[in-house]
Short mmCIF file of C-alpha atoms in Angstrom, two decimals:
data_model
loop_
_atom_site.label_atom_id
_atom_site.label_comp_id
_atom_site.label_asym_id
_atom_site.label_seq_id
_atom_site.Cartn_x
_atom_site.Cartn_y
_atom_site.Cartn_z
CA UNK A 1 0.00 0.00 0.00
CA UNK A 2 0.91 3.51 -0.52
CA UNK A 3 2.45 5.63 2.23
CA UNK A 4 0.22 7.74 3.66
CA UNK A 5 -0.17 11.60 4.88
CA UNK A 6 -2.02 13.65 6.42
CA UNK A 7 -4.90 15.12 4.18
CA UNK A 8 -7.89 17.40 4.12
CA UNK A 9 -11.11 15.08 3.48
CA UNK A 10 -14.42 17.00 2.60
CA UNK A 11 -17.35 14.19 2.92
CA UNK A 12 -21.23 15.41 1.14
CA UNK A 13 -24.13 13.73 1.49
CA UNK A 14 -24.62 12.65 -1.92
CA UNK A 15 -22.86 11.93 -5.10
CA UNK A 16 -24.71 14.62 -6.86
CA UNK A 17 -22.74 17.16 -4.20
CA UNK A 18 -19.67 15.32 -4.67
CA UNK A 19 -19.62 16.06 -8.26
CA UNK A 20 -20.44 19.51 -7.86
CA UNK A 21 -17.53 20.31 -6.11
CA UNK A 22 -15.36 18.09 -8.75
CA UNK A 23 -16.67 20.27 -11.26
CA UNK A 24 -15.78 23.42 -9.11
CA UNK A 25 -12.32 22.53 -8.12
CA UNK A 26 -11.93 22.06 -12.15
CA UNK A 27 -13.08 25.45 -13.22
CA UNK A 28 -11.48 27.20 -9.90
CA UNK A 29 -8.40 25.09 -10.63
CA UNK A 30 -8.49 24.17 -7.03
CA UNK A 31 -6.44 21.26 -6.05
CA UNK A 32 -7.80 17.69 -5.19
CA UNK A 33 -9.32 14.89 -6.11
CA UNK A 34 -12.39 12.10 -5.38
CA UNK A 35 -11.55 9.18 -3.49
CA UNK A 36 -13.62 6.60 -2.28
CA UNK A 37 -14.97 7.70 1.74
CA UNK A 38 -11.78 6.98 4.17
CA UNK A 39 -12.68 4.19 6.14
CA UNK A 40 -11.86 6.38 9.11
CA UNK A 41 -14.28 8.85 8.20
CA UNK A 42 -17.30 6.58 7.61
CA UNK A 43 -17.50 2.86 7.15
CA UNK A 44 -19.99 3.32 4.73
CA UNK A 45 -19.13 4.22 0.82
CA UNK A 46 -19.67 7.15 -1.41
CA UNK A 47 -17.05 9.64 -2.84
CA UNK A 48 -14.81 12.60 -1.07
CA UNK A 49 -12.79 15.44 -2.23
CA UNK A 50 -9.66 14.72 -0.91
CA UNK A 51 -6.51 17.87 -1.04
CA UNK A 52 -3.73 19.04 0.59
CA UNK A 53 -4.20 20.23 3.49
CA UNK A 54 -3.17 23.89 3.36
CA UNK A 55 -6.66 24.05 1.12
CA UNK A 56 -8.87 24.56 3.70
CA UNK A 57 -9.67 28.12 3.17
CA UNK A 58 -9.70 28.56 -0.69
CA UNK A 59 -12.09 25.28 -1.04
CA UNK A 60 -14.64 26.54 2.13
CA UNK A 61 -14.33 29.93 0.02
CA UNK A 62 -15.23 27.84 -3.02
CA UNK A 63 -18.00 25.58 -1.74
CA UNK A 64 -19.85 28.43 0.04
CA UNK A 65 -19.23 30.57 -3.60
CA UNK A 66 -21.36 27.77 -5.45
CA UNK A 67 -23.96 27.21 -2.73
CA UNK A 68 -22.38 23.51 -1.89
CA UNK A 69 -22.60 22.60 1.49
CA UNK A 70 -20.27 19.42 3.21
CA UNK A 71 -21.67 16.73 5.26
CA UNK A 72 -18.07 17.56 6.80
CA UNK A 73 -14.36 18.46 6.53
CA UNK A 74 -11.93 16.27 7.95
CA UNK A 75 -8.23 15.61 8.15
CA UNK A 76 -6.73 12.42 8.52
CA UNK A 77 -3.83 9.99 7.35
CA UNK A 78 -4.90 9.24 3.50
CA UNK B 1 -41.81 6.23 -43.81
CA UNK B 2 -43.41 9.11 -43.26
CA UNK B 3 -42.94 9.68 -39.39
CA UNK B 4 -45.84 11.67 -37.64
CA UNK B 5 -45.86 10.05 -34.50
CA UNK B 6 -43.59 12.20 -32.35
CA UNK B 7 -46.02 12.80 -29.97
CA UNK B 8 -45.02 9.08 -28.74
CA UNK B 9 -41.53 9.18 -29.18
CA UNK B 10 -39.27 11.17 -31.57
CA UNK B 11 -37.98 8.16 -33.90
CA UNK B 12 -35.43 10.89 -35.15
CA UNK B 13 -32.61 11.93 -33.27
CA UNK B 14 -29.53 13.94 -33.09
CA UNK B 15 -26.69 11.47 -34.44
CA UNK B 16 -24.40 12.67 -31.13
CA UNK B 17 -27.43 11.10 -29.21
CA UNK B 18 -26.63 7.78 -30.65
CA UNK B 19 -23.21 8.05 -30.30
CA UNK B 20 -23.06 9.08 -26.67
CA UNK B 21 -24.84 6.27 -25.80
CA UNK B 22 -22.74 3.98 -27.78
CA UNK B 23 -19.61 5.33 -26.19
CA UNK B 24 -21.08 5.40 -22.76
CA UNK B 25 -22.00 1.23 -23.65
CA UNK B 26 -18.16 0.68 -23.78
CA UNK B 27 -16.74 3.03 -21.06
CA UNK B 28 -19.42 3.92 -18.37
CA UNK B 29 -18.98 2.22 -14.98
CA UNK B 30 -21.63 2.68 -12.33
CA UNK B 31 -22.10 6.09 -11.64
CA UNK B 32 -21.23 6.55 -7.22
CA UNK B 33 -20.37 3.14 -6.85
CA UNK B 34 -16.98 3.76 -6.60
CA UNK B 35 -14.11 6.37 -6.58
CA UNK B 36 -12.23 4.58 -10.57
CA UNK B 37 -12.02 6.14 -14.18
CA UNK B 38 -15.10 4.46 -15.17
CA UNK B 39 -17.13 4.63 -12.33
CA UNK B 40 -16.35 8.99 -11.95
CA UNK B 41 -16.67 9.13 -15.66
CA UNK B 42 -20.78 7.76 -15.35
CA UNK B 43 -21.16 10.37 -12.22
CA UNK B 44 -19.53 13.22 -14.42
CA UNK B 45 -22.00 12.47 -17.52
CA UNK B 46 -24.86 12.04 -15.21
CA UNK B 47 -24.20 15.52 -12.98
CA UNK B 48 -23.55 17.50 -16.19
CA UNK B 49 -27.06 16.02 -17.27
CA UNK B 50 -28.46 17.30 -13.94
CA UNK B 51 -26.61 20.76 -14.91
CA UNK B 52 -28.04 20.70 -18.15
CA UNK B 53 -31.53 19.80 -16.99
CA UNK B 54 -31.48 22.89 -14.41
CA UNK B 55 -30.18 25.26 -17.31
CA UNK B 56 -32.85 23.62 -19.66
CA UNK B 57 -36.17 24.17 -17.48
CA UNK B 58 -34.88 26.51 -15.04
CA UNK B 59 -34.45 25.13 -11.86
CA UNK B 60 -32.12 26.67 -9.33
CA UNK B 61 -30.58 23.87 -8.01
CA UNK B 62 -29.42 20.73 -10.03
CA UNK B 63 -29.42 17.98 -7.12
CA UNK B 64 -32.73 19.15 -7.35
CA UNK B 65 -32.83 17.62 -10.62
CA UNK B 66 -34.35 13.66 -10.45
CA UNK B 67 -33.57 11.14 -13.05
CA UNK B 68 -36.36 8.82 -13.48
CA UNK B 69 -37.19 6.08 -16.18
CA UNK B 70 -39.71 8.53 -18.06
CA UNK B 71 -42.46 11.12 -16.97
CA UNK B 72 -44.89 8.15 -15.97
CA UNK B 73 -42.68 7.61 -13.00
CA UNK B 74 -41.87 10.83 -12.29
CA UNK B 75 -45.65 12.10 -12.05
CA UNK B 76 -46.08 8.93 -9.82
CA UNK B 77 -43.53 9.91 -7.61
CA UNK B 78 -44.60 13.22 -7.02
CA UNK B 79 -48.18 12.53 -6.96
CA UNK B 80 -47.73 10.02 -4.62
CA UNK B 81 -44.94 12.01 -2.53
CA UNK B 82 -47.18 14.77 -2.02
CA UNK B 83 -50.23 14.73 -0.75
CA UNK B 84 -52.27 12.84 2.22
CA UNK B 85 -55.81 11.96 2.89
CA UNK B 86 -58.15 14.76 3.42
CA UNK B 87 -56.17 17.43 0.81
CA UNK B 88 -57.99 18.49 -2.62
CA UNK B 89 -56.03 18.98 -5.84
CA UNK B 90 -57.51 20.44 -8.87
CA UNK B 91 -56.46 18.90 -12.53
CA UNK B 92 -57.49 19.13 -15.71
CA UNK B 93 -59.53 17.24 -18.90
CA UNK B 94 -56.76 17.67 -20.49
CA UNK B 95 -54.97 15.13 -18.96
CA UNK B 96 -53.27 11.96 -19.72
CA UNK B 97 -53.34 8.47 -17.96
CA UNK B 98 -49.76 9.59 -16.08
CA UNK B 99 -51.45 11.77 -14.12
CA UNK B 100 -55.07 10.35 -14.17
CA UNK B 101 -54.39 7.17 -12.69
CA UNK B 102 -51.97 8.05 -9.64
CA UNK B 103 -54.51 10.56 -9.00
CA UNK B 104 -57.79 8.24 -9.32
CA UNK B 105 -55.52 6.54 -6.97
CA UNK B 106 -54.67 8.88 -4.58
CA UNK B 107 -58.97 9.31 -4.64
CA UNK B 108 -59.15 5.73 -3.22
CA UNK B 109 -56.84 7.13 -0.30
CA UNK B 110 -59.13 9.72 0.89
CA UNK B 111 -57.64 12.56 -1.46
CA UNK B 112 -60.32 14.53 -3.19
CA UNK B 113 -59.71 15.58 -6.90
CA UNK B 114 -61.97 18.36 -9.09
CA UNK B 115 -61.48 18.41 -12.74
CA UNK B 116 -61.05 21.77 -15.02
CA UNK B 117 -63.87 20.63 -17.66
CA UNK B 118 -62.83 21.36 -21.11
CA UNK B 119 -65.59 22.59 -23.76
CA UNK B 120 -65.78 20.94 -27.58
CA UNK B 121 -62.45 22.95 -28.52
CA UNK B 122 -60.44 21.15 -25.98
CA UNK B 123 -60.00 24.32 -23.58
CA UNK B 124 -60.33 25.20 -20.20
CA UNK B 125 -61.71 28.51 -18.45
CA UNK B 126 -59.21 29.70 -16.29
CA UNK B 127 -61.90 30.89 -13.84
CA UNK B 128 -62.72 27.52 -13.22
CA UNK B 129 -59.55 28.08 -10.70
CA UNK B 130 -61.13 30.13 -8.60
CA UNK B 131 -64.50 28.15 -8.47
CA UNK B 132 -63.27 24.88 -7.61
CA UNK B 133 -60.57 26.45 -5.20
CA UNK B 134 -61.60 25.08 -1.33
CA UNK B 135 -59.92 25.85 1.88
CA UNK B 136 -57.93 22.22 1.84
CA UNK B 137 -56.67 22.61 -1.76
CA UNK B 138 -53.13 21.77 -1.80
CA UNK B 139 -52.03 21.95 -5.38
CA UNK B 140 -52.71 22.15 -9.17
CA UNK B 141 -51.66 18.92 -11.22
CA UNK B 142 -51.72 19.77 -14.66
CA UNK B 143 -50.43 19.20 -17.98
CA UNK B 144 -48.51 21.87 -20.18
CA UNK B 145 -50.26 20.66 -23.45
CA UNK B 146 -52.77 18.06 -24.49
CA UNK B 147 -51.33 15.16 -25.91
CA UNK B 148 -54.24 14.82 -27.97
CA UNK B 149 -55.26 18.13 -29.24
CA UNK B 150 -51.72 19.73 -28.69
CA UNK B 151 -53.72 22.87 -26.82
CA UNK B 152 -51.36 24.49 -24.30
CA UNK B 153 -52.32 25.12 -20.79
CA UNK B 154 -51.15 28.90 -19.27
CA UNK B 155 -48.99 27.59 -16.65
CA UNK B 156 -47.46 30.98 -15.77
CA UNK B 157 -50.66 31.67 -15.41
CA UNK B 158 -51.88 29.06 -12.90
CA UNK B 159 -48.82 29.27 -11.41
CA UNK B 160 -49.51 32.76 -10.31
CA UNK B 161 -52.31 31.37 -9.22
CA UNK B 162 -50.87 28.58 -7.35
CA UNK B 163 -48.58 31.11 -5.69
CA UNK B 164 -51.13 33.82 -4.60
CA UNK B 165 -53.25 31.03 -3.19
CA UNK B 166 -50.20 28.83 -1.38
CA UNK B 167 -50.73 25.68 -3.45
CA UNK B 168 -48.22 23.52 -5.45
CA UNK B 169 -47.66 23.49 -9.21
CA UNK B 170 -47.46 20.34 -10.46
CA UNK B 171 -46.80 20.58 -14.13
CA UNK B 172 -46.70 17.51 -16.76
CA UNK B 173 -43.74 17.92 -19.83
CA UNK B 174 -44.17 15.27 -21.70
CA UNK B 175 -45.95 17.12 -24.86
CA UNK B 176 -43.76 20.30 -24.27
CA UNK B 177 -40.18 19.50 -22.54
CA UNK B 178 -36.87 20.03 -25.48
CA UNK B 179 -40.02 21.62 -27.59
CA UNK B 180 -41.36 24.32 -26.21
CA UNK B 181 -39.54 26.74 -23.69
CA UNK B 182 -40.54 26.12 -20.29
CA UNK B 183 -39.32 28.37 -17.15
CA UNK B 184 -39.84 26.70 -13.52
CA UNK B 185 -39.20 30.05 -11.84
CA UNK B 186 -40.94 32.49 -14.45
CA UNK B 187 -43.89 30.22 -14.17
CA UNK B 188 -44.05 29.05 -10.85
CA UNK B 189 -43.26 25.18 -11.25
CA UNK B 190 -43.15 23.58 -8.12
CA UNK B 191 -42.27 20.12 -9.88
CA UNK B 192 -41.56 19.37 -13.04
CA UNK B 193 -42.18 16.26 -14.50
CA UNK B 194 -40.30 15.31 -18.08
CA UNK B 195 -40.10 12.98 -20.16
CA UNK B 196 -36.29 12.26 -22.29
CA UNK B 197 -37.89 10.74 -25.32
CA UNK B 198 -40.15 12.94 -27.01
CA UNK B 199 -39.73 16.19 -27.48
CA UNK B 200 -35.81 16.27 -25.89
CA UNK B 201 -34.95 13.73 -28.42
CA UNK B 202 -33.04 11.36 -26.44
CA UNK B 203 -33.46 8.01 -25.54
CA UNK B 204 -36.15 6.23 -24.31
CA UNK B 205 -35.46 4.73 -20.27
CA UNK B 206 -34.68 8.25 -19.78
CA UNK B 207 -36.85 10.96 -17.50
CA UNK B 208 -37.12 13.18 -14.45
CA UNK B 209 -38.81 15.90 -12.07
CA UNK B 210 -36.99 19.35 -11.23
CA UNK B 211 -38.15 20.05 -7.74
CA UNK B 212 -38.14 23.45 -6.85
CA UNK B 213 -35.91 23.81 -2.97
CA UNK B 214 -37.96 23.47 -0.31
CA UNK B 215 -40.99 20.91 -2.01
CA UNK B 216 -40.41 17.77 0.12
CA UNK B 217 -41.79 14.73 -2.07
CA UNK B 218 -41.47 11.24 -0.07
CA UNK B 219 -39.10 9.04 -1.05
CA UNK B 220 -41.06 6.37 -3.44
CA UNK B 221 -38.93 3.41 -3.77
CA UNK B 222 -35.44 2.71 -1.50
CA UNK B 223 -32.80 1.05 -1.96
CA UNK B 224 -28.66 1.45 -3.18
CA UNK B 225 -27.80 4.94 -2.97
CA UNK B 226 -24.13 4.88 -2.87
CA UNK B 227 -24.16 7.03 0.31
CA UNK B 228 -24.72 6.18 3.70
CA UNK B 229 -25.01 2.81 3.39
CA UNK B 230 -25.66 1.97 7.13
CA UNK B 231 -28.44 4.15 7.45
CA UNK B 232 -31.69 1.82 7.20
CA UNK B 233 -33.59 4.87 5.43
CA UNK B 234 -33.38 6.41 2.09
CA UNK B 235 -31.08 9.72 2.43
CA UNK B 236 -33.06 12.38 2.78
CA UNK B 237 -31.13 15.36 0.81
CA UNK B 238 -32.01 15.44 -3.23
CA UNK B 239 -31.52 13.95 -5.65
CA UNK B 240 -30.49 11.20 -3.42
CA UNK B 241 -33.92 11.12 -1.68
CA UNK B 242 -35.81 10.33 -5.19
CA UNK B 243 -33.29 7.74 -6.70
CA UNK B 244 -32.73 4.41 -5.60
CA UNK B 245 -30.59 2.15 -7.44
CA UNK B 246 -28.70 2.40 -10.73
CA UNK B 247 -29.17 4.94 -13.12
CA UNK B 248 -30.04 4.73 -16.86
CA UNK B 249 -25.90 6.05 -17.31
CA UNK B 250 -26.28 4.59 -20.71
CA UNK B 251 -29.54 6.79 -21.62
CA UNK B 252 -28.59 9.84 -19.48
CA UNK B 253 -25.40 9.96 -21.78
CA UNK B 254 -27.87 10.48 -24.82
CA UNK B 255 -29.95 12.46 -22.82
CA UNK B 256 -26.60 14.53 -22.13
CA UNK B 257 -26.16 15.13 -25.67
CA UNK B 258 -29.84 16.00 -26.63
CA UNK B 259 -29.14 18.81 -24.81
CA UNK B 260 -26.72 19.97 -25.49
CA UNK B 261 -28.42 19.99 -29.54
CA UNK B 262 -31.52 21.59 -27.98
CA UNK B 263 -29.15 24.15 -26.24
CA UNK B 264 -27.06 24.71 -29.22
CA UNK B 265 -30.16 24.71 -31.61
CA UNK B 266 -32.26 26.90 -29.44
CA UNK B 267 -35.53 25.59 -28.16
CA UNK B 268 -37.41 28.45 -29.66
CA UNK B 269 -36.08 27.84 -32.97
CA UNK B 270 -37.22 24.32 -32.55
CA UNK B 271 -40.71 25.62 -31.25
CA UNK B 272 -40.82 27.32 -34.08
CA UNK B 273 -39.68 24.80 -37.08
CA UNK B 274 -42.57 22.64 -35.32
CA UNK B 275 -45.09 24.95 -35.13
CA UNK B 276 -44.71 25.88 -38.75
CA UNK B 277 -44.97 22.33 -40.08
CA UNK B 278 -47.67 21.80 -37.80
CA UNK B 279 -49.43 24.94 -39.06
CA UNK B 280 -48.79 23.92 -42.50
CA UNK B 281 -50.69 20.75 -42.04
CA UNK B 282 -53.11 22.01 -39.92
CA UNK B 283 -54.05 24.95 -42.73
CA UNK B 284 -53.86 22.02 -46.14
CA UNK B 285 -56.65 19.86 -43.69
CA UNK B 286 -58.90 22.49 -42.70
CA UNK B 287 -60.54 22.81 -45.17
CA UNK B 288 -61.13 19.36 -46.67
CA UNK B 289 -64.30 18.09 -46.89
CA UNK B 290 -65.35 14.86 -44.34
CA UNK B 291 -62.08 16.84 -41.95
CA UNK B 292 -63.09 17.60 -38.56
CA UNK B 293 -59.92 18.63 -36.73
CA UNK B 294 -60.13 19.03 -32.82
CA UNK B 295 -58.45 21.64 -30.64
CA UNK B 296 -57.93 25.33 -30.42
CA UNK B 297 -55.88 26.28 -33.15
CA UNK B 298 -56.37 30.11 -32.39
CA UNK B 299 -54.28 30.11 -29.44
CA UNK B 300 -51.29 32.03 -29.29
CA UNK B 301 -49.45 28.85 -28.54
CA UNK B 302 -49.66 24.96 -28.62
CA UNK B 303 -47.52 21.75 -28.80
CA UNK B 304 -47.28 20.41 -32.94
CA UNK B 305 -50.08 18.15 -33.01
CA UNK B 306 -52.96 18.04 -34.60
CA UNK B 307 -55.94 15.34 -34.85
CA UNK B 308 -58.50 14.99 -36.85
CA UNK B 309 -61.10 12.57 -38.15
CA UNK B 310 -62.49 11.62 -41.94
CA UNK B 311 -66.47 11.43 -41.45
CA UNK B 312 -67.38 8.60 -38.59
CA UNK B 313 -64.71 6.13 -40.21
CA UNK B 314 -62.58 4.25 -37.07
CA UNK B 315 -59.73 6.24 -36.60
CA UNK B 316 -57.77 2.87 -36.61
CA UNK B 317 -58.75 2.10 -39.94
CA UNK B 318 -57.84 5.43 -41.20
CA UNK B 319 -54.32 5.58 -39.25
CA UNK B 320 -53.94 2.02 -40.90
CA UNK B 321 -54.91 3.21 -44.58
CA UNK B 322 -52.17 6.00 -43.90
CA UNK B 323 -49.20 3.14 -42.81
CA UNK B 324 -50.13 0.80 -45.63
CA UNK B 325 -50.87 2.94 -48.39
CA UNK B 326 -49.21 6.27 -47.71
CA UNK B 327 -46.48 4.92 -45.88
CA UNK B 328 -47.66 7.29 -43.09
CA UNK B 329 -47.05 6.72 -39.30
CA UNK B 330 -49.80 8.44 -36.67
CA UNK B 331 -51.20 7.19 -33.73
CA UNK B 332 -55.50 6.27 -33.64
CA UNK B 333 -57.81 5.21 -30.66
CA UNK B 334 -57.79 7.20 -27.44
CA UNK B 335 -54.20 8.11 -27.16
CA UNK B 336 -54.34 7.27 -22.80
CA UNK B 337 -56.70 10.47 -22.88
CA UNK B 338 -60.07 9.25 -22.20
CA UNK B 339 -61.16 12.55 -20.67
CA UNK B 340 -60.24 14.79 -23.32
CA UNK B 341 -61.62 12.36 -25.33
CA UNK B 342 -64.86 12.66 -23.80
CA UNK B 343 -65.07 16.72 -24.21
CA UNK B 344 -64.47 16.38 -27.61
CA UNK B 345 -67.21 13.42 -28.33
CA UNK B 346 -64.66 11.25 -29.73
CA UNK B 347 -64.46 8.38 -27.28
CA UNK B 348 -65.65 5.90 -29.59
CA UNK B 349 -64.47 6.61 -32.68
CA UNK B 350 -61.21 7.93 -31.15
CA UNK B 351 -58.85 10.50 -33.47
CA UNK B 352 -55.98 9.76 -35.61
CA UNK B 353 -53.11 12.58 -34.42
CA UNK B 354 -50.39 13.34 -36.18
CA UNK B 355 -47.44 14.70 -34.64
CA UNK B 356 -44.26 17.00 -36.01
CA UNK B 357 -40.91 17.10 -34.74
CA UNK B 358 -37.59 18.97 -35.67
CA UNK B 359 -36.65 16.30 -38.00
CA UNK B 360 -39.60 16.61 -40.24
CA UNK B 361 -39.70 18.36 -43.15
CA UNK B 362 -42.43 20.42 -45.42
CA UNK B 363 -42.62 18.33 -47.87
CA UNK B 364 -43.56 15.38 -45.59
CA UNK B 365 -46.41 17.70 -44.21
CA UNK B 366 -47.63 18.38 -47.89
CA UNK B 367 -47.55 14.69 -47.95
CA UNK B 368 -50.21 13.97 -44.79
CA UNK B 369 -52.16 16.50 -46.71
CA UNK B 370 -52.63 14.98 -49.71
CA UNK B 371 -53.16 11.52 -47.85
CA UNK B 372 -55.91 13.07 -45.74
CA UNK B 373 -57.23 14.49 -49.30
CA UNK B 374 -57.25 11.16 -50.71
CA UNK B 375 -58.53 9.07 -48.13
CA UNK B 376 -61.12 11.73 -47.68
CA UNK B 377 -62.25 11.42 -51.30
CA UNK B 378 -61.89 8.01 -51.35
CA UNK B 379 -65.04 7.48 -48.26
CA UNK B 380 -67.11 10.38 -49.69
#
């Protein structure tokens, strides 16, 4: 398995949401990507934006720009 | 063939349709089922299809936008979702089965319904509104045009209605969605219900309702969600809530691309191309003798259909003389419309509708007319 670090985990409550914010990390050319739900996070499945985590502030600047609102942020070892 | 039938499904579409759903058959995974190429590349397609929805019908929000296997379901689901025993809803004549039946249904429950009567031109008085309005009325369910006369229903005007009196607009698509411009928030939607295959001219399996924020419809059926998968409910947040399951990736990929043509091609151009070619028919028949052709043709707009009838011949007999000899496709019999049916006196003989998309041309209208012409002459 890969090594892993510490990472900023943003968790929505559905797929639609997790999308949205894939589509406005693209156009904001905000870092990240989706990953499958840390199993530390939630045992159950579903996608999360997962960035560095220095991030915090320009992607909670972008989500509340577009309206999007997180089930939560997290960080932890991804 | 002549095609004339579009009123059922478009048999015509945009070549990009057919080839987004051919690529999506060889790359599309299962869209949030899991975090790979082909599983993200399903969920991309299908949010940009919510996007476009939203953009297309103007909703604010597209997780408020449902998919659904076709506007049969979606009616059904917000129908059903809605309303409880003891609330009144007011329809219309105009309406199809889609919205008869779940609300003859939601009758059996203890939900009263009143019906908008529509006179021997297919149309409704608006201050029927007003009359049949009672303290526990909870919403308008209507349809945006007659599938069988093609007459268009004012829905920014009952939706100021609905507003000044606190009700829900409920509004049926299927005639008027990809063909006609429709506005959610100029009009008032509360719901809209669609339908992919008609009018959008994408594939068939594909469908939807645009809830407006704040309309809380019950979830109908439960199941795989992708998302909070220990909860023993449905999640409750759109468009979550509403879909259970797997989506129609394949379709919605087609569905994707429809609109983008509709976008690109303008659905008032479209609107207009159809109107024209209905209008064109509509003024050739008129006029021939043994024609009657139902509907209000003096209103300042409609859907592209018209129907019509030679003498008292079955309209099934006539609709088959057009196949076989003219090489003509309509649709006879009732057309799942049995009230409007009624208003116009047609229930037994039924009407033979034909029914113009962008992909038809003038000189298949010219066509019809000289059909109708012939047959006409023929049973004089």
């Amino acid at each position: 398995m890969r090594v892993k670090e510490l990472k900023l985990v943003v968790t929505f409550h559905t797929t639609a949401d997790a999308m949205a914010m894939e589509k406005a990390c693209k156009q904001a050319q905000a870092p990240g990507r989706l990953i499958p739900v840390p199993r530390a996070i939630s045992a159950g499945c579903g996608l999360a934006w997962c960035a560095p985590l220095d991030c915090e502030e320009q992607l909670r600047s972008l989500m509340a720009q577009v309206g999007l609102e997180e089930e939560n942020i997290h960080t932890c070892m991804v | 063939m002549i095609y004339l039938d579009n009123a059922a499904t478009t048999l015509h579409k945009p070549p990009q349709v057919i080839q987004a759903v051919a690529e999506a058959m060889a790359s599309m995974g299962n869209a949030g089922r899991g975090a790979h190429g082909s599983s993200l590349s399903a969920a991309r397609t299908i949010y940009e299809a919510r996007c476009q929805a939203a953009a297309l019908f103007g909703c604010a929000r597209p997780d408020h936008v449902v998919f659904t296997a076709n506007a049969t379901e979606s009616l059904n689901i917000a129908i059903g979702g809605l309303f409880a025993p003891g609330d009144h809803i007011i329809s219309t004549d105009l309406e199809h089965n889609s919205v008869l039946r779940p609300l003859y249904r939601l009758e059996r429950s203890g939900v009263a319904v009143s019906f908008m009567p529509a006179d021997r031109l297919g149309r409704v008085d608006y201050d029927d509104l007003d009359r049949l309005l009672r303290p526990e009325t909870k919403a308008v369910v209507c349809t945006h045009a007659s599938n069988l006369t093609g007459n268009m229903l004012d829905l920014a005007r009952i939706g100021r209605f609905t507003r000044e009196h606190g009700l829900l607009l409920v509004a049926d698509a299927s005639q008027t969605a990809g063909a006609a411009p429709i506005d959610m928030a100029a009009m008032n939607i509360d719901v809209l219900c669609f339908t992919g295959h008609k009018g959008m001219m994408g594939p068939q399996g594909t469908g939807g309702l645009c809830v407006r924020e704040g309309v809380e419809i019950r979830p109908w059926a439960v199941g795989g969600s992708g998302v909070q998968s220990y909860s023993q409910t449905q999640p409750e947040e759109y468009p979550t809530r509403l879909e259970a399951g797997t989506h129609n990736g394949h379709g919605l990929a087609g569905l994707s691309a429809a609109m983008a043509f509709l976008t690109e091609t303008g659905v008032e151009t479209i609107h207009a191309r159809e109107m024209a070619l209905m209008r064109r028919f509509y003024d050739g028949v008129r006029t021939i003798d043994g024609v009657t052709v139902y509907g209000d043709f003096d209103a300042p707009d409609r859907a592209a259909i018209v129907s019509l009838n030679i003498r008292d011949y079955d309209s099934g007999d006539v609709s088959d003389a057009l196949a076989e000899e003219y090489g003509i496709a309509t649709r006879p019999g009732a057309h799942c419309a049995p009230r409007m049916h009624r208003a116009l006196g047609t229930e037994e003989q039924g009407a033979v509708r034909f029914s113009f998309s962008w992909y038809n041309t003038e000189t298949e209208a010219d066509a019809a007319v000289r059909a109708v012409a012939a047959l006409a002459a023929e049973t004089a």
